[in-house]
mmCIF file of C-alpha atoms and ligand atoms in Angstrom:
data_model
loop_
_atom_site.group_PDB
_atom_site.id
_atom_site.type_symbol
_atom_site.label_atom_id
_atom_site.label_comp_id
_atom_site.label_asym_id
_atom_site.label_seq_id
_atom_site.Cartn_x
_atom_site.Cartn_y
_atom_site.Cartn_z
ATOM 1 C CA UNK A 1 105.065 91.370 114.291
ATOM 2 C CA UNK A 2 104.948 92.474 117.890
ATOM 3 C CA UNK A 3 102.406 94.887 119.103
ATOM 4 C CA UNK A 4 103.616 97.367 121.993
ATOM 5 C CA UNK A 5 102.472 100.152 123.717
ATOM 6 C CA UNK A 6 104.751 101.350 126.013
ATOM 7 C CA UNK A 7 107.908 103.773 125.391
ATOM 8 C CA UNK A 8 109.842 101.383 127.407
ATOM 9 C CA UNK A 9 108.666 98.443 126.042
ATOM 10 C CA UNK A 10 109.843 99.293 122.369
ATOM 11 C CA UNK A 11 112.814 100.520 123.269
ATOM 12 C CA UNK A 12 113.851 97.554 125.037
ATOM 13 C CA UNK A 13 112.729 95.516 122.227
ATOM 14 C CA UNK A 14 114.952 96.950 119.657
ATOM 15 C CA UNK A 15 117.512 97.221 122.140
ATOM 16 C CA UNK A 16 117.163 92.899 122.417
ATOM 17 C CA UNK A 17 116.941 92.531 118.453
ATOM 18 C CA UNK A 18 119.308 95.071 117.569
ATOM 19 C CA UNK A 19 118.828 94.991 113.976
ATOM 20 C CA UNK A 20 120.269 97.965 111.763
ATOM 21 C CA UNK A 21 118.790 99.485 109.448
ATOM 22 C CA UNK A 22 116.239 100.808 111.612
ATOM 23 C CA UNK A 23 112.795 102.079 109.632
ATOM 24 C CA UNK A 24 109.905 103.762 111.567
ATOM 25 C CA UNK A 25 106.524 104.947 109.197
ATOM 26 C CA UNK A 26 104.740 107.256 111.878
ATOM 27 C CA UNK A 27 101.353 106.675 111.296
ATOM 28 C CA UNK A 28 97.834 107.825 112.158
ATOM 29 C CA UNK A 29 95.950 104.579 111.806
ATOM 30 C CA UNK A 30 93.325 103.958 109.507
ATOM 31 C CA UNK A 31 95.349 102.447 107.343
ATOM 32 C CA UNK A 32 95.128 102.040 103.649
ATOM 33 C CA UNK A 33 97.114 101.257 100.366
ATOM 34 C CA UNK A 34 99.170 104.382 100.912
ATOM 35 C CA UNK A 35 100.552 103.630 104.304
ATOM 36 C CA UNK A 36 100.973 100.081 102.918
ATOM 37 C CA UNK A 37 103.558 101.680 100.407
ATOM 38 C CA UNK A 38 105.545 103.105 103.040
ATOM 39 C CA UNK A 39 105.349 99.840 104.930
ATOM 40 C CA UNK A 40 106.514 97.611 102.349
ATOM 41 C CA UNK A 41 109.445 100.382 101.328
ATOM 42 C CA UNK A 42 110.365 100.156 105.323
ATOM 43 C CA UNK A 43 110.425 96.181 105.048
ATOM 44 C CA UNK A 44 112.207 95.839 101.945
ATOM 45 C CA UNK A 45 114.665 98.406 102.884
ATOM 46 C CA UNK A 46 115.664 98.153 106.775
ATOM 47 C CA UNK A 47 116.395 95.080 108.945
ATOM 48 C CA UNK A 48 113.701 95.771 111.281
ATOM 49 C CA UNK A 49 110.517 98.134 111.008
ATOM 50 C CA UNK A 50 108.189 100.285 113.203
ATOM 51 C CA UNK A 51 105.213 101.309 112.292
ATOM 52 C CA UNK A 52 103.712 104.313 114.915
ATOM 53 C CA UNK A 53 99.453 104.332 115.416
ATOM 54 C CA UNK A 54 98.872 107.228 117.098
ATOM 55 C CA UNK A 55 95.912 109.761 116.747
ATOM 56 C CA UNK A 56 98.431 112.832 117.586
ATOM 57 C CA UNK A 57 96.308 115.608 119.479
ATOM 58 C CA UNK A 58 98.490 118.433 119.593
ATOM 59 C CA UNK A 59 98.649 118.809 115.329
ATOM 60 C CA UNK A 60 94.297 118.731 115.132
ATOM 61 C CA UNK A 61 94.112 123.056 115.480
ATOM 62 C CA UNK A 62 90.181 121.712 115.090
ATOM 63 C CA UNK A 63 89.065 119.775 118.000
ATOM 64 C CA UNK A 64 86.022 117.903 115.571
ATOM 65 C CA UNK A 65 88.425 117.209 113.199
ATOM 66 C CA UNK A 66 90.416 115.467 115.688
ATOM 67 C CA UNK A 67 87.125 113.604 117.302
ATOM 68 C CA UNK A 68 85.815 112.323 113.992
ATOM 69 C CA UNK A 69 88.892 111.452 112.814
ATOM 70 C CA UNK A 70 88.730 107.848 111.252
ATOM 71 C CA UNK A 71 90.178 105.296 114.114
ATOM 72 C CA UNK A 72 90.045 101.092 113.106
ATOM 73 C CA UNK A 73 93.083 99.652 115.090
ATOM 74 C CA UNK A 74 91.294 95.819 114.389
ATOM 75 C CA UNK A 75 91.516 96.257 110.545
ATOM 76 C CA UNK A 76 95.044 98.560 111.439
ATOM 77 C CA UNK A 77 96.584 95.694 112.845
ATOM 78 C CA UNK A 78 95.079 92.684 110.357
ATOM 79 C CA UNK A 79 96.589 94.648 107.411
ATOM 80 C CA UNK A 80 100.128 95.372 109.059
ATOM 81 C CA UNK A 81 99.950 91.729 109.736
ATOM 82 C CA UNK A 82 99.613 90.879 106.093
ATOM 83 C CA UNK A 83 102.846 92.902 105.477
ATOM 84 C CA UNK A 84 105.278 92.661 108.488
ATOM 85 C CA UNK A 85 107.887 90.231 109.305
ATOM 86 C CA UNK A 86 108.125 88.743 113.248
ATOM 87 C CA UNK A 87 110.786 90.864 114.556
ATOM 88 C CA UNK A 88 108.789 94.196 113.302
ATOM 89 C CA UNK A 89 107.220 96.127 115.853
ATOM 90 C CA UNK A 90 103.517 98.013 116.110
ATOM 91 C CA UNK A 91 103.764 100.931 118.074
ATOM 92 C CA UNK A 92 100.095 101.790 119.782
ATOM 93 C CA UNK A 93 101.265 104.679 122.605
ATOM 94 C CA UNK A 94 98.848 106.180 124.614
ATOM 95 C CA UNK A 95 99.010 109.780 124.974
ATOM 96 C CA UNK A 96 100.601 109.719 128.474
ATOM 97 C CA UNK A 97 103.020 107.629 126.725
ATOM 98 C CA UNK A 98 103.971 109.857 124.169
ATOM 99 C CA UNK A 99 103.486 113.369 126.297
ATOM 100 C CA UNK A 100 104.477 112.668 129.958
ATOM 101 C CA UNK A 101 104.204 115.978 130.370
ATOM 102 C CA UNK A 102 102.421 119.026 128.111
ATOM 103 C CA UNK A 103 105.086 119.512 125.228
ATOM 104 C CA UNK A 104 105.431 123.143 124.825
ATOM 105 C CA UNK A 105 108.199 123.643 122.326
ATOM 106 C CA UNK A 106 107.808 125.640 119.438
ATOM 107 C CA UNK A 107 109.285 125.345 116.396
ATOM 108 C CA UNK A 108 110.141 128.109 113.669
ATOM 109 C CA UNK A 109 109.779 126.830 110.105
ATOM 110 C CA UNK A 110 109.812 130.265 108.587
ATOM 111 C CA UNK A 111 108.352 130.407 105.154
ATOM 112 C CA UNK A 112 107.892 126.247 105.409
ATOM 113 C CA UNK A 113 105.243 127.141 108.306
ATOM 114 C CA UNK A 114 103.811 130.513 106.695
ATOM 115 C CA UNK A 115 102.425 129.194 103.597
ATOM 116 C CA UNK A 116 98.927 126.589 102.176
ATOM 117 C CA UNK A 117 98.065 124.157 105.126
ATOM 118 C CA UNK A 118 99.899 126.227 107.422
ATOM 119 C CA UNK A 119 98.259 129.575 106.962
ATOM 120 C CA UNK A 120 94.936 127.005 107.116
ATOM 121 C CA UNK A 121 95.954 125.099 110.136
ATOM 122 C CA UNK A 122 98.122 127.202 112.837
ATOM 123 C CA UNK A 123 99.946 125.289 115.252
ATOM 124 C CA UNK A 124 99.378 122.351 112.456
ATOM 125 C CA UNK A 125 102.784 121.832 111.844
ATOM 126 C CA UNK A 126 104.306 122.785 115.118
ATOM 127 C CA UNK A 127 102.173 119.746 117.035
ATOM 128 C CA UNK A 128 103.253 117.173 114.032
ATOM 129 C CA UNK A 129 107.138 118.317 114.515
ATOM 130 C CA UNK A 130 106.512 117.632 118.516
ATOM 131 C CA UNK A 131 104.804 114.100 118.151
ATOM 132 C CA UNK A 132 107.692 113.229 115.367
ATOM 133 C CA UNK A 133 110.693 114.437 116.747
ATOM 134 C CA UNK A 134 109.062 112.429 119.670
ATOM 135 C CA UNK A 135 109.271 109.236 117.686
ATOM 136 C CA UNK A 136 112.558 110.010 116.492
ATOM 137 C CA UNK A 137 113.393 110.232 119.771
ATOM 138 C CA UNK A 138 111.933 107.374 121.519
ATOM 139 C CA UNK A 139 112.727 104.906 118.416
ATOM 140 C CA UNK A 140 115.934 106.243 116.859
ATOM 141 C CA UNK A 141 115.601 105.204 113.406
ATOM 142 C CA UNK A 142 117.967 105.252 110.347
ATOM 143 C CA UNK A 143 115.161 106.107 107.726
ATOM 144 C CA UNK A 144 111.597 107.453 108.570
ATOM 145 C CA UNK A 145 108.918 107.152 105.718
ATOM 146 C CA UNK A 146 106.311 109.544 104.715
ATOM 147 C CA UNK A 147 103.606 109.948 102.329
ATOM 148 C CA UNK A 148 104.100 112.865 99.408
ATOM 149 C CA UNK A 149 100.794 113.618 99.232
ATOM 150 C CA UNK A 150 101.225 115.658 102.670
ATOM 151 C CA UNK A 151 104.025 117.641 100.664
ATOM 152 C CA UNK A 152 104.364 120.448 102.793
ATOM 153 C CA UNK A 153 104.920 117.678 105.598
ATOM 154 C CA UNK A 154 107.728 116.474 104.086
ATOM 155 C CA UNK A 155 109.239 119.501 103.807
ATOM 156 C CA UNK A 156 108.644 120.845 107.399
ATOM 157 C CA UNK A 157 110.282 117.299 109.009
ATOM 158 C CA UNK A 158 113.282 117.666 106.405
ATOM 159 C CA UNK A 159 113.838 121.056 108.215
ATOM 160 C CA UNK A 160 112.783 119.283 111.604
ATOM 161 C CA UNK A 161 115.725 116.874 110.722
ATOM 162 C CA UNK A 162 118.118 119.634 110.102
ATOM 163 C CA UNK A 163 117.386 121.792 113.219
ATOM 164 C CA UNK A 164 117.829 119.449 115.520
ATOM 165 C CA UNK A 165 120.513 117.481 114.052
ATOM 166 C CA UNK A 166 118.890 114.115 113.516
ATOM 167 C CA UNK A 167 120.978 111.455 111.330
ATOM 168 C CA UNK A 168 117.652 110.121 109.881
ATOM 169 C CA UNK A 169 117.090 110.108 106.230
ATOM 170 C CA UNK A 170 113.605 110.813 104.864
ATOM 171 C CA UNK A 171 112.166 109.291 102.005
ATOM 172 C CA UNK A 172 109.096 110.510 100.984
ATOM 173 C CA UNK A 173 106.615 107.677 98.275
ATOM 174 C CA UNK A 174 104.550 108.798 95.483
ATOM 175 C CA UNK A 175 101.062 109.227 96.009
ATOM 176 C CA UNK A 176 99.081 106.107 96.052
ATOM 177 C CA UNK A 177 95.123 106.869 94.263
ATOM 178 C CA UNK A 178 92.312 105.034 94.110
ATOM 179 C CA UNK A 179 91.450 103.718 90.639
ATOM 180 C CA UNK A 180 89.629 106.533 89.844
ATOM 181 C CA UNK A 181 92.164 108.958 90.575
ATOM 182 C CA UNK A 182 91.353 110.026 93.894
ATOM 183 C CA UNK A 183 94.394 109.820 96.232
ATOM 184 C CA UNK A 184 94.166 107.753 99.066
ATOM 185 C CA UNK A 185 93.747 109.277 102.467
ATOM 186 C CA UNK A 186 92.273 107.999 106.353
ATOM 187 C CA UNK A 187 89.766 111.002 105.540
ATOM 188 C CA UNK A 188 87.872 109.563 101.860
ATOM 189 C CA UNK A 189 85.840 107.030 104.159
ATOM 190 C CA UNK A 190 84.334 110.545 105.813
ATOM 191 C CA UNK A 191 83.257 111.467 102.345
ATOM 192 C CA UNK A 192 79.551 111.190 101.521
ATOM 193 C CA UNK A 193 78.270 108.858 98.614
ATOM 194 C CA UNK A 194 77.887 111.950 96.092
ATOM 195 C CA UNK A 195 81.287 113.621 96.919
ATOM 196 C CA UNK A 196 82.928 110.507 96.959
ATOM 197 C CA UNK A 197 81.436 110.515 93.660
ATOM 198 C CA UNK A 198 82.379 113.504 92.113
ATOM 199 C CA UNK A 199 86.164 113.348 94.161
ATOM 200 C CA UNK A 200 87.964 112.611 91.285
ATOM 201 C CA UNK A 201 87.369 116.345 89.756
ATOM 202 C CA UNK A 202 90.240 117.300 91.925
ATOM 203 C CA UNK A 203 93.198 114.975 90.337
ATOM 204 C CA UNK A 204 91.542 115.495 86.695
ATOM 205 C CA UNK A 205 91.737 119.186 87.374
ATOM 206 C CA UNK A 206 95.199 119.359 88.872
ATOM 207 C CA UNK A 207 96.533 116.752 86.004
ATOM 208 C CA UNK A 208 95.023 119.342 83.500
ATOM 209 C CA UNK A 209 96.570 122.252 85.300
ATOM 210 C CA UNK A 210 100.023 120.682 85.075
ATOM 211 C CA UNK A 211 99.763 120.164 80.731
ATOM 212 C CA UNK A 212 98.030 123.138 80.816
ATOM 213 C CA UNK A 213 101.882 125.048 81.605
ATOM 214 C CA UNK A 214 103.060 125.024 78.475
ATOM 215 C CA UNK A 215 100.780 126.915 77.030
ATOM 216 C CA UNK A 216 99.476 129.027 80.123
ATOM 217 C CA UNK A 217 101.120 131.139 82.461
ATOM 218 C CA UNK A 218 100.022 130.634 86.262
ATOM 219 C CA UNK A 219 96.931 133.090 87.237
ATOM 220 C CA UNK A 220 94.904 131.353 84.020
ATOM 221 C CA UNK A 221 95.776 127.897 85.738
ATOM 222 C CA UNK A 222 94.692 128.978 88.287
ATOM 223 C CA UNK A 223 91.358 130.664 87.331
ATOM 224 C CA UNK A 224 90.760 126.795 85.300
ATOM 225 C CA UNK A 225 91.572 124.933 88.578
ATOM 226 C CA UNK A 226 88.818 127.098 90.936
ATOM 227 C CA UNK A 227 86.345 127.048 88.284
ATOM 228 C CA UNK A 228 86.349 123.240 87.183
ATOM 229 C CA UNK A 229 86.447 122.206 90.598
ATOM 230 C CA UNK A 230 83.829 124.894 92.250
ATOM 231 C CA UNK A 231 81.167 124.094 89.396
ATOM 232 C CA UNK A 232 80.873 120.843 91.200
ATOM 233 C CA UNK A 233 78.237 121.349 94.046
ATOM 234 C CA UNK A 234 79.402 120.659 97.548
ATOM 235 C CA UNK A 235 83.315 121.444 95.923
ATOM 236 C CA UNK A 236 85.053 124.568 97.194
ATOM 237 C CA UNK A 237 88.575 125.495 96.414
ATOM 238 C CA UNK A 238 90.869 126.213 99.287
ATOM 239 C CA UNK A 239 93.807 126.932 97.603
ATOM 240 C CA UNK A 240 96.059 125.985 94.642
ATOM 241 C CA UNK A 241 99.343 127.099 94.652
ATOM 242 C CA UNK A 242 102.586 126.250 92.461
ATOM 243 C CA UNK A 243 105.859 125.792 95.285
ATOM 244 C CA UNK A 244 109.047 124.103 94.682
ATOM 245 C CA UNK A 245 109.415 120.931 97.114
ATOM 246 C CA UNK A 246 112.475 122.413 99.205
ATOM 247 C CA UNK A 247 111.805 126.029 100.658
ATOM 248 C CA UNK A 248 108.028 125.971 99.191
ATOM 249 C CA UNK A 249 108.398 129.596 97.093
ATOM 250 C CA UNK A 250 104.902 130.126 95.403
ATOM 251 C CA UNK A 251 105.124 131.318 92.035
ATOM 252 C CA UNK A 252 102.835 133.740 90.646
ATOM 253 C CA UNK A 253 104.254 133.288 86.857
ATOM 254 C CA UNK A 254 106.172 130.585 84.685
ATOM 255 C CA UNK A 255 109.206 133.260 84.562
ATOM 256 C CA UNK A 256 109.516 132.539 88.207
ATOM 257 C CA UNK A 257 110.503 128.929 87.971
ATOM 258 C CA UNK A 258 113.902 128.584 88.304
ATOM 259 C CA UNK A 259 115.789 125.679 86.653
ATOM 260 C CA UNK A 260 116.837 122.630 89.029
ATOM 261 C CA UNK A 261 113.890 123.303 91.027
ATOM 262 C CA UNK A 262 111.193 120.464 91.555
ATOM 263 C CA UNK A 263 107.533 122.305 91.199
ATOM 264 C CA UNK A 264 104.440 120.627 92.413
ATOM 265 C CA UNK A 265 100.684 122.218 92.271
ATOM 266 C CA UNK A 266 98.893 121.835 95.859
ATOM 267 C CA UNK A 267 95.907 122.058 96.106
ATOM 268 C CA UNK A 268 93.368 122.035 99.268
ATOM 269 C CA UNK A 269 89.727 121.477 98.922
ATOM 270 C CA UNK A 270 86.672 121.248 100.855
ATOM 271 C CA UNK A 271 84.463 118.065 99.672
ATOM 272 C CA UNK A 272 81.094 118.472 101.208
ATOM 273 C CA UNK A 273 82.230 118.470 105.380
ATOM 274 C CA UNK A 274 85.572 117.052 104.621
ATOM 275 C CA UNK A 275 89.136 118.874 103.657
ATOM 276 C CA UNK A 276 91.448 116.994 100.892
ATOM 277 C CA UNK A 277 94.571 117.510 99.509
ATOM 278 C CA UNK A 278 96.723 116.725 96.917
ATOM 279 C CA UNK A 279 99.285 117.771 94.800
ATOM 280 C CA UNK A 280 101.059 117.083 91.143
ATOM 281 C CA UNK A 281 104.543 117.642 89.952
ATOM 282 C CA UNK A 282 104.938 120.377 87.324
ATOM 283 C CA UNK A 283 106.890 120.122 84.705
ATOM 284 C CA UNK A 284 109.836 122.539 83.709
ATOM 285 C CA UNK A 285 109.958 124.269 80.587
HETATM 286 O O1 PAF B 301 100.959 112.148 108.252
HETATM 287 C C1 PAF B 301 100.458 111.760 109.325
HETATM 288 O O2 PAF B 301 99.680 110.809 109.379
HETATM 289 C C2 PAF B 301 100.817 112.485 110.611
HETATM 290 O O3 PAF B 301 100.936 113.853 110.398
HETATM 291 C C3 PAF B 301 102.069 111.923 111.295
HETATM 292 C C4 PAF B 301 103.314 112.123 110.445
HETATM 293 C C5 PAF B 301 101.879 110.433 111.583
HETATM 294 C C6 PAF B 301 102.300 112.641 112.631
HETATM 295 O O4 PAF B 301 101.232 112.458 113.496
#
C-alpha cells in the first residue's frame, strides 16, 4: 500500500495505475473490525482501493467531541497494512488539503436531515456531505463503502449521490459487534470500564424490541426500550425510533408500515460521557 497525503499526489497516483474498479472507504481513523469489513469488501471487489483517514472538522457540531475524538494513525496504518494490496492507496489529507478554502455549501436533505442524529447534531450531516462529496471529488471512485450502523448516513450520501449526479454506487456492510453484542465503533475505547460493561444492554434491548413486533404495537416498544436501557445507571435513552432505510418515515404504529419497505429501530444513547448508536432491522408482518 502507498501512503499519501496530498490531493495531488493521489490523484496522480491513480492517474499512473489506472486501475478500474475504483473503491474509496472514507474513513475517520481509529480503525477497527468494522472498517476492516469495508476494507476487505473494497479489495475483493475493485481493482484498486482507497481508504480516506481524516478527522473531518466541519461534521463535529461539538467542538470536545471533535478534540477527544479517538486518533491512532500508527495502529491505523499497521492494520490497513495487514489487509491492502501494493497498488492500494492510504489517504492521510491535512485539512488545508481537503478545504483550501472554508467550504460553505449547504445542502438540503429535507426529512433525511430533519429527523434522530440530525435533530441531535445540526450541521452534522451537512459537514459529512461537504468532506464526502470532497472525496468523491478528489478520488472519483466507482463504489464508496460505508458502515450501516451510521444508517441515517447512508441514507443522506445516497441522496448526496443523487443531487449532485455522482455515478458512484454505495454499498453499505452489516454491522460488525463485538462478541458481546456491542457494535463496533472508534468511540467504545472512550467508554469507561463499567459502561463498557453494561454496553451490551443496548443491542439486547433493541434485539428484544424487534421480536417484540409481533405481538406489540410501537409506543409499548418503545416504553420497553427506555426503561430496560435507563434502569442501567450511567444509561440514558436518546431516542429510539422505527424509519424505513430510504426516506427515513418514523412510524408511530405497526399499521404504518407499508409493505416493500425495509424498517430498522435506531436508537441513540448516552453511555456514561459517550453517545452510541445502533440500529436493528425490523421485521414485516
Ligand atoms: O462515518 C464516518 O466515519 C464519517 O462520517 C465519514 C463518512 C468518514 C465522513 O467523515
Amino acid at each position: 500500500m502507498k501512503v499519501i497525503s496530498t490531493v495531488t499526489g493521489i490523484q496522480k497516483q491513480l492517474e499512473t495505475t489506472h486501475r478500474k474498479p475504483v473503491g474509496l472507504v472514507p474513513t475517520m481513523g481509529a480503525l477497527h473490525e468494522g472498517h476492516l469489513s469495508l476494507v476487505r469488501s473494497a479489495t475483493l471487489e475493485c481493482a484498486q482501493a482507497v481508504i480516506s483517514i481524516y478527522v473531518n472538522p466541519t461534521q463535529f457540531n461539538d467542538k470536545n467531541d471533535l478534540k477527544r475524538y479517538p486518533r491512532t494513525p500508527d495502529s491505523d496504518l499497521k492494520l490497513l497494512n495487514t489487509v491492502l494490496r501494493e497498488d492500494d492507496l492510504v489517504f492521510t489529507p491535512t485539512d488545508s488539503e481537503i478545504y483550501p478554502t472554508p467550504d460553505k455549501r449547504v445542502f438540503h436533505f429535507g426529512n433525511l436531515d430533519n429527523v434522530m442524529e440530525a435533530k441531535r447534531r445540526p450541521g452534522h450531516f451537512n459537514g459529512v456531505a461537504q468532506v464526502v462529496s470532497r472525496f468523491f471529488e478528489i478520488v472519483k471512485p466507482d463504489i464508496a463503502y460505508f458502515g450501516q450502523k451510521d444508517f441515517q448516513q447512508v441514507a443522506v450520501i445516497r441522496e448526496l449521490v443523487r443531487q449532485l449526479n455522482f455515478h458512484i454506487k454505495i454499498s453499505s456492510n452489516p454491522i460488525v459487534r463485538e462478541p458481546d453484542g456491542l457494535a463496533m465503533s472508534s468511540r467504545n475505547r472512550l467508554l469507561e470500564p463499567q459502561i463498557r460493561k453494561d454496553a451490551p444492554v443496548i443491542f439486547k434491548t433493541i434485539s428484544r424490541a424487534a421480536e417484540m413486533i409481533r405481538k406489540n404495537d410501537i409506543p409499548e416498544i418503545k416504553k420497553y426500550v427506555t426503561g430496560n436501557i435507563n434502569e442501567r445507571a450511567g444509561f440514558e435513552v436518546e431516542y429510539f425510533e422505527i424509519a424505513d432505510d430510504r426516506e427515513l418515515r418514523i412510524v408511530e404504529s405497526r399499521k404504518e408500515m407499508e409493505k416493500g419497505k425495509k424498517y430498522f429501530g435506531c436508537i441513540a444513547v448516552k453511555a456514561g460521557k459517550i453517545r452510541l448508536i445502533d440500529n436493528i432491522e425490523f421485521p414485516l408482518l
